[in-house]
Amino acid sequence: MKLESLRELFISELQDTYDAENQILKAMPKIMEHTSNSELQGALRMHEQQTREQVRRVEQCFQILNMKAKAEHCDGMEGIIDEGNKLMKKGGDPAAIDAGIIASAQKVEHYEIASYGTLCSYAELLGLNDCVTLLRQTLNEEKETDKKLTSLAERVVNVDAVRAAGRRMSEEL
């Protein structure tokens, strides 16, 4: 489909983002299943609930546009999720897997931050103020989630992975 206007591009990006959010929801149970750190599990559970609300906000944007919510497959999110799945399948030290899960989750967050930032910009230019409000709320949540994941990685998860590697090295000696 040719894009003839910023409005059509906005709708296309909204459909892509709708699919991305739904892919994340589908992937969350598997990710949580491979997580060993309880604080990380809690953060992922909270983000899963937040993602459900974010999906509702995207659906509200479709309503504002007088459209039925429709997904357009998001290849980018599929690739990021696929990379995370490959990492989890490798197995190994639970702390290292948790560190990898955080890295994968942050890739997801950065993709979403870029998507929602773009959508906010388009919605502002199109005068879709109600969409701007909804999308900006999600953008802020994504940024906050990224900060929380960074903090968790730096305070606990990455440190645990280093300690576990140190224990293995000393056992090998």
mmCIF file of the C-alpha atoms, coordinates in Angstrom:
data_MODEL
# 
_entry.id   MODEL 
# 
loop_
_atom_site.group_PDB 
_atom_site.id 
_atom_site.type_symbol 
_atom_site.label_atom_id 
_atom_site.label_alt_id 
_atom_site.label_comp_id 
_atom_site.label_asym_id 
_atom_site.label_entity_id 
_atom_site.label_seq_id 
_atom_site.pdbx_PDB_ins_code 
_atom_site.Cartn_x 
_atom_site.Cartn_y 
_atom_site.Cartn_z 
_atom_site.occupancy 
_atom_site.B_iso_or_equiv 
_atom_site.pdbx_formal_charge 
_atom_site.auth_seq_id 
_atom_site.auth_comp_id 
_atom_site.auth_asym_id 
_atom_site.auth_atom_id 
_atom_site.pdbx_PDB_model_num 
ATOM 1   C CA . MET A 1 1   ? 0.000   0.000   0.000  1.00 0.00 ? 1   MET A CA 1 
ATOM 2   C CA . LYS A 1 2   ? 1.297   3.419   -0.976 1.00 0.00 ? 2   LYS A CA 1 
ATOM 3   C CA . LEU A 1 3   ? 1.556   5.980   1.784  1.00 0.00 ? 3   LEU A CA 1 
ATOM 4   C CA . GLU A 1 4   ? -0.051  9.180   0.567  1.00 0.00 ? 4   GLU A CA 1 
ATOM 5   C CA . SER A 1 5   ? -0.126  11.179  3.790  1.00 0.00 ? 5   SER A CA 1 
ATOM 6   C CA . LEU A 1 6   ? 1.252   11.518  7.292  1.00 0.00 ? 6   LEU A CA 1 
ATOM 7   C CA . ARG A 1 7   ? -2.115  10.303  8.553  1.00 0.00 ? 7   ARG A CA 1 
ATOM 8   C CA . GLU A 1 8   ? -1.736  7.047   6.588  1.00 0.00 ? 8   GLU A CA 1 
ATOM 9   C CA . LEU A 1 9   ? 1.807   6.667   7.941  1.00 0.00 ? 9   LEU A CA 1 
ATOM 10  C CA . PHE A 1 10  ? 0.532   7.298   11.477 1.00 0.00 ? 10  PHE A CA 1 
ATOM 11  C CA . ILE A 1 11  ? -2.115  4.593   11.045 1.00 0.00 ? 11  ILE A CA 1 
ATOM 12  C CA . SER A 1 12  ? 0.434   2.160   9.624  1.00 0.00 ? 12  SER A CA 1 
ATOM 13  C CA . GLU A 1 13  ? 2.807   2.792   12.550 1.00 0.00 ? 13  GLU A CA 1 
ATOM 14  C CA . LEU A 1 14  ? -0.075  2.468   15.011 1.00 0.00 ? 14  LEU A CA 1 
ATOM 15  C CA . GLN A 1 15  ? -0.982  -0.910  13.488 1.00 0.00 ? 15  GLN A CA 1 
ATOM 16  C CA . ASP A 1 16  ? 2.676   -1.995  13.684 1.00 0.00 ? 16  ASP A CA 1 
ATOM 17  C CA . THR A 1 17  ? 2.890   -0.920  17.327 1.00 0.00 ? 17  THR A CA 1 
ATOM 18  C CA . TYR A 1 18  ? -0.367  -2.699  18.131 1.00 0.00 ? 18  TYR A CA 1 
ATOM 19  C CA . ASP A 1 19  ? 1.127   -5.909  16.784 1.00 0.00 ? 19  ASP A CA 1 
ATOM 20  C CA . ALA A 1 20  ? 4.409   -5.334  18.635 1.00 0.00 ? 20  ALA A CA 1 
ATOM 21  C CA . GLU A 1 21  ? 2.596   -4.935  21.962 1.00 0.00 ? 21  GLU A CA 1 
ATOM 22  C CA . ASN A 1 22  ? 0.592   -8.100  21.353 1.00 0.00 ? 22  ASN A CA 1 
ATOM 23  C CA . GLN A 1 23  ? 3.755   -10.028 20.443 1.00 0.00 ? 23  GLN A CA 1 
ATOM 24  C CA . ILE A 1 24  ? 5.254   -8.898  23.753 1.00 0.00 ? 24  ILE A CA 1 
ATOM 25  C CA . LEU A 1 25  ? 2.199   -10.115 25.670 1.00 0.00 ? 25  LEU A CA 1 
ATOM 26  C CA . LYS A 1 26  ? 2.432   -13.481 23.955 1.00 0.00 ? 26  LYS A CA 1 
ATOM 27  C CA . ALA A 1 27  ? 6.152   -13.803 24.783 1.00 0.00 ? 27  ALA A CA 1 
ATOM 28  C CA . MET A 1 28  ? 5.946   -12.755 28.445 1.00 0.00 ? 28  MET A CA 1 
ATOM 29  C CA . PRO A 1 29  ? 4.936   -16.103 29.997 1.00 0.00 ? 29  PRO A CA 1 
ATOM 30  C CA . LYS A 1 30  ? 7.882   -17.889 28.380 1.00 0.00 ? 30  LYS A CA 1 
ATOM 31  C CA . ILE A 1 31  ? 10.285  -15.164 29.479 1.00 0.00 ? 31  ILE A CA 1 
ATOM 32  C CA . MET A 1 32  ? 9.045   -15.296 33.071 1.00 0.00 ? 32  MET A CA 1 
ATOM 33  C CA . GLU A 1 33  ? 9.369   -19.078 33.020 1.00 0.00 ? 33  GLU A CA 1 
ATOM 34  C CA . HIS A 1 34  ? 13.111  -18.732 32.319 1.00 0.00 ? 34  HIS A CA 1 
ATOM 35  C CA . THR A 1 35  ? 13.705  -16.016 34.933 1.00 0.00 ? 35  THR A CA 1 
ATOM 36  C CA . SER A 1 36  ? 15.226  -17.059 38.251 1.00 0.00 ? 36  SER A CA 1 
ATOM 37  C CA . ASN A 1 37  ? 15.598  -13.709 40.051 1.00 0.00 ? 37  ASN A CA 1 
ATOM 38  C CA . SER A 1 38  ? 12.436  -12.913 42.017 1.00 0.00 ? 38  SER A CA 1 
ATOM 39  C CA . GLU A 1 39  ? 12.860  -9.145  41.669 1.00 0.00 ? 39  GLU A CA 1 
ATOM 40  C CA . LEU A 1 40  ? 13.166  -9.529  37.888 1.00 0.00 ? 40  LEU A CA 1 
ATOM 41  C CA . GLN A 1 41  ? 10.106  -11.793 37.839 1.00 0.00 ? 41  GLN A CA 1 
ATOM 42  C CA . GLY A 1 42  ? 8.160   -9.130  39.715 1.00 0.00 ? 42  GLY A CA 1 
ATOM 43  C CA . ALA A 1 43  ? 9.301   -6.401  37.335 1.00 0.00 ? 43  ALA A CA 1 
ATOM 44  C CA . LEU A 1 44  ? 8.306   -8.518  34.327 1.00 0.00 ? 44  LEU A CA 1 
ATOM 45  C CA . ARG A 1 45  ? 4.893   -9.301  35.848 1.00 0.00 ? 45  ARG A CA 1 
ATOM 46  C CA . MET A 1 46  ? 4.311   -5.602  36.472 1.00 0.00 ? 46  MET A CA 1 
ATOM 47  C CA . HIS A 1 47  ? 5.352   -4.763  32.918 1.00 0.00 ? 47  HIS A CA 1 
ATOM 48  C CA . GLU A 1 48  ? 3.040   -7.441  31.540 1.00 0.00 ? 48  GLU A CA 1 
ATOM 49  C CA . GLN A 1 49  ? 0.108   -5.749  33.295 1.00 0.00 ? 49  GLN A CA 1 
ATOM 50  C CA . GLN A 1 50  ? 1.318   -2.380  32.040 1.00 0.00 ? 50  GLN A CA 1 
ATOM 51  C CA . THR A 1 51  ? 1.542   -3.744  28.492 1.00 0.00 ? 51  THR A CA 1 
ATOM 52  C CA . ARG A 1 52  ? -2.092  -4.860  28.654 1.00 0.00 ? 52  ARG A CA 1 
ATOM 53  C CA . GLU A 1 53  ? -3.040  -1.265  29.484 1.00 0.00 ? 53  GLU A CA 1 
ATOM 54  C CA . GLN A 1 54  ? -0.808  0.014   26.681 1.00 0.00 ? 54  GLN A CA 1 
ATOM 55  C CA . VAL A 1 55  ? -2.651  -2.233  24.219 1.00 0.00 ? 55  VAL A CA 1 
ATOM 56  C CA . ARG A 1 56  ? -5.917  -0.687  25.430 1.00 0.00 ? 56  ARG A CA 1 
ATOM 57  C CA . ARG A 1 57  ? -4.513  2.797   24.831 1.00 0.00 ? 57  ARG A CA 1 
ATOM 58  C CA . VAL A 1 58  ? -3.551  1.918   21.261 1.00 0.00 ? 58  VAL A CA 1 
ATOM 59  C CA . GLU A 1 59  ? -7.077  0.553   20.777 1.00 0.00 ? 59  GLU A CA 1 
ATOM 60  C CA . GLN A 1 60  ? -8.423  3.864   22.087 1.00 0.00 ? 60  GLN A CA 1 
ATOM 61  C CA . CYS A 1 61  ? -6.370  5.674   19.438 1.00 0.00 ? 61  CYS A CA 1 
ATOM 62  C CA . PHE A 1 62  ? -8.012  3.529   16.771 1.00 0.00 ? 62  PHE A CA 1 
ATOM 63  C CA . GLN A 1 63  ? -11.407 4.495   18.251 1.00 0.00 ? 63  GLN A CA 1 
ATOM 64  C CA . ILE A 1 64  ? -10.446 8.173   18.108 1.00 0.00 ? 64  ILE A CA 1 
ATOM 65  C CA . LEU A 1 65  ? -9.670  7.636   14.417 1.00 0.00 ? 65  LEU A CA 1 
ATOM 66  C CA . ASN A 1 66  ? -13.058 5.880   13.996 1.00 0.00 ? 66  ASN A CA 1 
ATOM 67  C CA . MET A 1 67  ? -11.272 2.695   12.994 1.00 0.00 ? 67  MET A CA 1 
ATOM 68  C CA . LYS A 1 68  ? -11.326 -0.890  14.116 1.00 0.00 ? 68  LYS A CA 1 
ATOM 69  C CA . ALA A 1 69  ? -8.078  -1.878  15.852 1.00 0.00 ? 69  ALA A CA 1 
ATOM 70  C CA . LYS A 1 70  ? -6.001  -3.781  13.321 1.00 0.00 ? 70  LYS A CA 1 
ATOM 71  C CA . ALA A 1 71  ? -2.482  -5.181  13.614 1.00 0.00 ? 71  ALA A CA 1 
ATOM 72  C CA . GLU A 1 72  ? 0.150   -4.930  10.901 1.00 0.00 ? 72  GLU A CA 1 
ATOM 73  C CA . HIS A 1 73  ? 2.889   -7.501  11.535 1.00 0.00 ? 73  HIS A CA 1 
ATOM 74  C CA . CYS A 1 74  ? 5.903   -5.968  13.270 1.00 0.00 ? 74  CYS A CA 1 
ATOM 75  C CA . ASP A 1 75  ? 9.006   -7.652  11.896 1.00 0.00 ? 75  ASP A CA 1 
ATOM 76  C CA . GLY A 1 76  ? 11.258  -5.617  14.195 1.00 0.00 ? 76  GLY A CA 1 
ATOM 77  C CA . MET A 1 77  ? 9.648   -6.860  17.389 1.00 0.00 ? 77  MET A CA 1 
ATOM 78  C CA . GLU A 1 78  ? 9.534   -10.392 16.023 1.00 0.00 ? 78  GLU A CA 1 
ATOM 79  C CA . GLY A 1 79  ? 13.300  -10.247 15.529 1.00 0.00 ? 79  GLY A CA 1 
ATOM 80  C CA . ILE A 1 80  ? 13.997  -8.876  18.995 1.00 0.00 ? 80  ILE A CA 1 
ATOM 81  C CA . ILE A 1 81  ? 11.792  -11.526 20.617 1.00 0.00 ? 81  ILE A CA 1 
ATOM 82  C CA . ASP A 1 82  ? 13.399  -14.250 18.497 1.00 0.00 ? 82  ASP A CA 1 
ATOM 83  C CA . GLU A 1 83  ? 16.862  -13.161 19.682 1.00 0.00 ? 83  GLU A CA 1 
ATOM 84  C CA . GLY A 1 84  ? 15.677  -13.347 23.298 1.00 0.00 ? 84  GLY A CA 1 
ATOM 85  C CA . ASN A 1 85  ? 14.235  -16.817 22.739 1.00 0.00 ? 85  ASN A CA 1 
ATOM 86  C CA . LYS A 1 86  ? 17.529  -18.037 21.280 1.00 0.00 ? 86  LYS A CA 1 
ATOM 87  C CA . LEU A 1 87  ? 19.373  -16.697 24.304 1.00 0.00 ? 87  LEU A CA 1 
ATOM 88  C CA . MET A 1 88  ? 17.044  -18.469 26.734 1.00 0.00 ? 88  MET A CA 1 
ATOM 89  C CA . LYS A 1 89  ? 17.358  -21.761 24.797 1.00 0.00 ? 89  LYS A CA 1 
ATOM 90  C CA . LYS A 1 90  ? 21.123  -21.722 25.301 1.00 0.00 ? 90  LYS A CA 1 
ATOM 91  C CA . GLY A 1 91  ? 20.626  -22.505 28.965 1.00 0.00 ? 91  GLY A CA 1 
ATOM 92  C CA . GLY A 1 92  ? 23.443  -22.165 31.458 1.00 0.00 ? 92  GLY A CA 1 
ATOM 93  C CA . ASP A 1 93  ? 23.882  -20.212 34.642 1.00 0.00 ? 93  ASP A CA 1 
ATOM 94  C CA . PRO A 1 94  ? 20.530  -18.792 35.825 1.00 0.00 ? 94  PRO A CA 1 
ATOM 95  C CA . ALA A 1 95  ? 22.097  -15.440 36.779 1.00 0.00 ? 95  ALA A CA 1 
ATOM 96  C CA . ALA A 1 96  ? 23.647  -15.093 33.309 1.00 0.00 ? 96  ALA A CA 1 
ATOM 97  C CA . ILE A 1 97  ? 20.298  -15.980 31.716 1.00 0.00 ? 97  ILE A CA 1 
ATOM 98  C CA . ASP A 1 98  ? 18.620  -13.308 33.868 1.00 0.00 ? 98  ASP A CA 1 
ATOM 99  C CA . ALA A 1 99  ? 21.216  -10.751 32.709 1.00 0.00 ? 99  ALA A CA 1 
ATOM 100 C CA . GLY A 1 100 ? 20.482  -11.741 29.106 1.00 0.00 ? 100 GLY A CA 1 
ATOM 101 C CA . ILE A 1 101 ? 16.745  -11.455 29.709 1.00 0.00 ? 101 ILE A CA 1 
ATOM 102 C CA . ILE A 1 102 ? 17.233  -7.903  30.955 1.00 0.00 ? 102 ILE A CA 1 
ATOM 103 C CA . ALA A 1 103 ? 19.331  -7.081  27.879 1.00 0.00 ? 103 ALA A CA 1 
ATOM 104 C CA . SER A 1 104 ? 16.602  -8.494  25.633 1.00 0.00 ? 104 SER A CA 1 
ATOM 105 C CA . ALA A 1 105 ? 13.880  -6.650  27.564 1.00 0.00 ? 105 ALA A CA 1 
ATOM 106 C CA . GLN A 1 106 ? 15.781  -3.395  27.160 1.00 0.00 ? 106 GLN A CA 1 
ATOM 107 C CA . LYS A 1 107 ? 16.013  -3.952  23.411 1.00 0.00 ? 107 LYS A CA 1 
ATOM 108 C CA . VAL A 1 108 ? 12.225  -4.285  23.457 1.00 0.00 ? 108 VAL A CA 1 
ATOM 109 C CA . GLU A 1 109 ? 11.892  -1.101  25.525 1.00 0.00 ? 109 GLU A CA 1 
ATOM 110 C CA . HIS A 1 110 ? 14.174  0.891   23.228 1.00 0.00 ? 110 HIS A CA 1 
ATOM 111 C CA . TYR A 1 111 ? 12.208  -0.247  20.181 1.00 0.00 ? 111 TYR A CA 1 
ATOM 112 C CA . GLU A 1 112 ? 8.985   0.811   21.909 1.00 0.00 ? 112 GLU A CA 1 
ATOM 113 C CA . ILE A 1 113 ? 10.456  4.152   22.977 1.00 0.00 ? 113 ILE A CA 1 
ATOM 114 C CA . ALA A 1 114 ? 11.348  4.869   19.345 1.00 0.00 ? 114 ALA A CA 1 
ATOM 115 C CA . SER A 1 115 ? 7.895   3.757   18.164 1.00 0.00 ? 115 SER A CA 1 
ATOM 116 C CA . TYR A 1 116 ? 5.909   5.745   20.701 1.00 0.00 ? 116 TYR A CA 1 
ATOM 117 C CA . GLY A 1 117 ? 8.127   8.820   20.287 1.00 0.00 ? 117 GLY A CA 1 
ATOM 118 C CA . THR A 1 118 ? 7.426   8.760   16.560 1.00 0.00 ? 118 THR A CA 1 
ATOM 119 C CA . LEU A 1 119 ? 3.714   8.189   17.081 1.00 0.00 ? 119 LEU A CA 1 
ATOM 120 C CA . CYS A 1 120 ? 3.542   11.130  19.510 1.00 0.00 ? 120 CYS A CA 1 
ATOM 121 C CA . SER A 1 121 ? 5.261   13.376  17.007 1.00 0.00 ? 121 SER A CA 1 
ATOM 122 C CA . TYR A 1 122 ? 2.923   12.370  14.182 1.00 0.00 ? 122 TYR A CA 1 
ATOM 123 C CA . ALA A 1 123 ? -0.177  12.671  16.377 1.00 0.00 ? 123 ALA A CA 1 
ATOM 124 C CA . GLU A 1 124 ? 0.861   16.189  17.441 1.00 0.00 ? 124 GLU A CA 1 
ATOM 125 C CA . LEU A 1 125 ? 1.343   17.276  13.822 1.00 0.00 ? 125 LEU A CA 1 
ATOM 126 C CA . LEU A 1 126 ? -2.022  15.767  12.888 1.00 0.00 ? 126 LEU A CA 1 
ATOM 127 C CA . GLY A 1 127 ? -3.773  17.546  15.762 1.00 0.00 ? 127 GLY A CA 1 
ATOM 128 C CA . LEU A 1 128 ? -4.823  14.248  17.370 1.00 0.00 ? 128 LEU A CA 1 
ATOM 129 C CA . ASN A 1 129 ? -4.504  15.600  20.902 1.00 0.00 ? 129 ASN A CA 1 
ATOM 130 C CA . ASP A 1 130 ? -6.371  12.750  22.583 1.00 0.00 ? 130 ASP A CA 1 
ATOM 131 C CA . CYS A 1 131 ? -4.005  10.270  20.904 1.00 0.00 ? 131 CYS A CA 1 
ATOM 132 C CA . VAL A 1 132 ? -1.015  12.370  21.965 1.00 0.00 ? 132 VAL A CA 1 
ATOM 133 C CA . THR A 1 133 ? -2.111  12.125  25.593 1.00 0.00 ? 133 THR A CA 1 
ATOM 134 C CA . LEU A 1 134 ? -2.556  8.348   25.406 1.00 0.00 ? 134 LEU A CA 1 
ATOM 135 C CA . LEU A 1 135 ? 0.648   7.716   23.481 1.00 0.00 ? 135 LEU A CA 1 
ATOM 136 C CA . ARG A 1 136 ? 2.749   10.033  25.651 1.00 0.00 ? 136 ARG A CA 1 
ATOM 137 C CA . GLN A 1 137 ? 1.579   8.193   28.771 1.00 0.00 ? 137 GLN A CA 1 
ATOM 138 C CA . THR A 1 138 ? 2.819   4.942   27.246 1.00 0.00 ? 138 THR A CA 1 
ATOM 139 C CA . LEU A 1 139 ? 6.071   6.560   26.081 1.00 0.00 ? 139 LEU A CA 1 
ATOM 140 C CA . ASN A 1 140 ? 6.756   7.735   29.636 1.00 0.00 ? 140 ASN A CA 1 
ATOM 141 C CA . GLU A 1 141 ? 6.015   4.263   31.015 1.00 0.00 ? 141 GLU A CA 1 
ATOM 142 C CA . GLU A 1 142 ? 8.420   2.682   28.524 1.00 0.00 ? 142 GLU A CA 1 
ATOM 143 C CA . LYS A 1 143 ? 11.182  5.097   29.527 1.00 0.00 ? 143 LYS A CA 1 
ATOM 144 C CA . GLU A 1 144 ? 10.540  4.395   33.202 1.00 0.00 ? 144 GLU A CA 1 
ATOM 145 C CA . THR A 1 145 ? 10.602  0.623   32.626 1.00 0.00 ? 145 THR A CA 1 
ATOM 146 C CA . ASP A 1 146 ? 13.946  0.972   30.839 1.00 0.00 ? 146 ASP A CA 1 
ATOM 147 C CA . LYS A 1 147 ? 15.366  2.888   33.827 1.00 0.00 ? 147 LYS A CA 1 
ATOM 148 C CA . LYS A 1 148 ? 14.082  0.247   36.250 1.00 0.00 ? 148 LYS A CA 1 
ATOM 149 C CA . LEU A 1 149 ? 15.626  -2.559  34.205 1.00 0.00 ? 149 LEU A CA 1 
ATOM 150 C CA . THR A 1 150 ? 18.962  -0.734  34.117 1.00 0.00 ? 150 THR A CA 1 
ATOM 151 C CA . SER A 1 151 ? 18.875  -0.257  37.867 1.00 0.00 ? 151 SER A CA 1 
ATOM 152 C CA . LEU A 1 152 ? 17.961  -3.900  38.501 1.00 0.00 ? 152 LEU A CA 1 
ATOM 153 C CA . ALA A 1 153 ? 20.743  -5.087  36.207 1.00 0.00 ? 153 ALA A CA 1 
ATOM 154 C CA . GLU A 1 154 ? 23.371  -2.842  37.778 1.00 0.00 ? 154 GLU A CA 1 
ATOM 155 C CA . ARG A 1 155 ? 22.316  -3.413  41.402 1.00 0.00 ? 155 ARG A CA 1 
ATOM 156 C CA . VAL A 1 156 ? 21.583  -7.140  41.373 1.00 0.00 ? 156 VAL A CA 1 
ATOM 157 C CA . VAL A 1 157 ? 21.363  -9.271  38.258 1.00 0.00 ? 157 VAL A CA 1 
ATOM 158 C CA . ASN A 1 158 ? 24.658  -8.467  36.524 1.00 0.00 ? 158 ASN A CA 1 
ATOM 159 C CA . VAL A 1 159 ? 26.460  -8.597  39.889 1.00 0.00 ? 159 VAL A CA 1 
ATOM 160 C CA . ASP A 1 160 ? 24.957  -12.043 40.546 1.00 0.00 ? 160 ASP A CA 1 
ATOM 161 C CA . ALA A 1 161 ? 26.132  -13.220 37.121 1.00 0.00 ? 161 ALA A CA 1 
ATOM 162 C CA . VAL A 1 162 ? 29.705  -12.059 37.857 1.00 0.00 ? 162 VAL A CA 1 
ATOM 163 C CA . ARG A 1 163 ? 29.668  -13.766 41.261 1.00 0.00 ? 163 ARG A CA 1 
ATOM 164 C CA . ALA A 1 164 ? 28.377  -17.012 39.777 1.00 0.00 ? 164 ALA A CA 1 
ATOM 165 C CA . ALA A 1 165 ? 31.131  -16.971 37.149 1.00 0.00 ? 165 ALA A CA 1 
ATOM 166 C CA . GLY A 1 166 ? 33.706  -16.334 39.892 1.00 0.00 ? 166 GLY A CA 1 
ATOM 167 C CA . ARG A 1 167 ? 32.415  -19.285 41.913 1.00 0.00 ? 167 ARG A CA 1 
ATOM 168 C CA . ARG A 1 168 ? 32.648  -21.556 38.885 1.00 0.00 ? 168 ARG A CA 1 
ATOM 169 C CA . MET A 1 169 ? 36.195  -20.439 38.168 1.00 0.00 ? 169 MET A CA 1 
ATOM 170 C CA . SER A 1 170 ? 37.313  -21.071 41.752 1.00 0.00 ? 170 SER A CA 1 
ATOM 171 C CA . GLU A 1 171 ? 35.649  -24.519 41.711 1.00 0.00 ? 171 GLU A CA 1 
ATOM 172 C CA . GLU A 1 172 ? 37.534  -25.388 38.532 1.00 0.00 ? 172 GLU A CA 1 
ATOM 173 C CA . LEU A 1 173 ? 40.855  -24.591 40.194 1.00 0.00 ? 173 LEU A CA 1 
# 
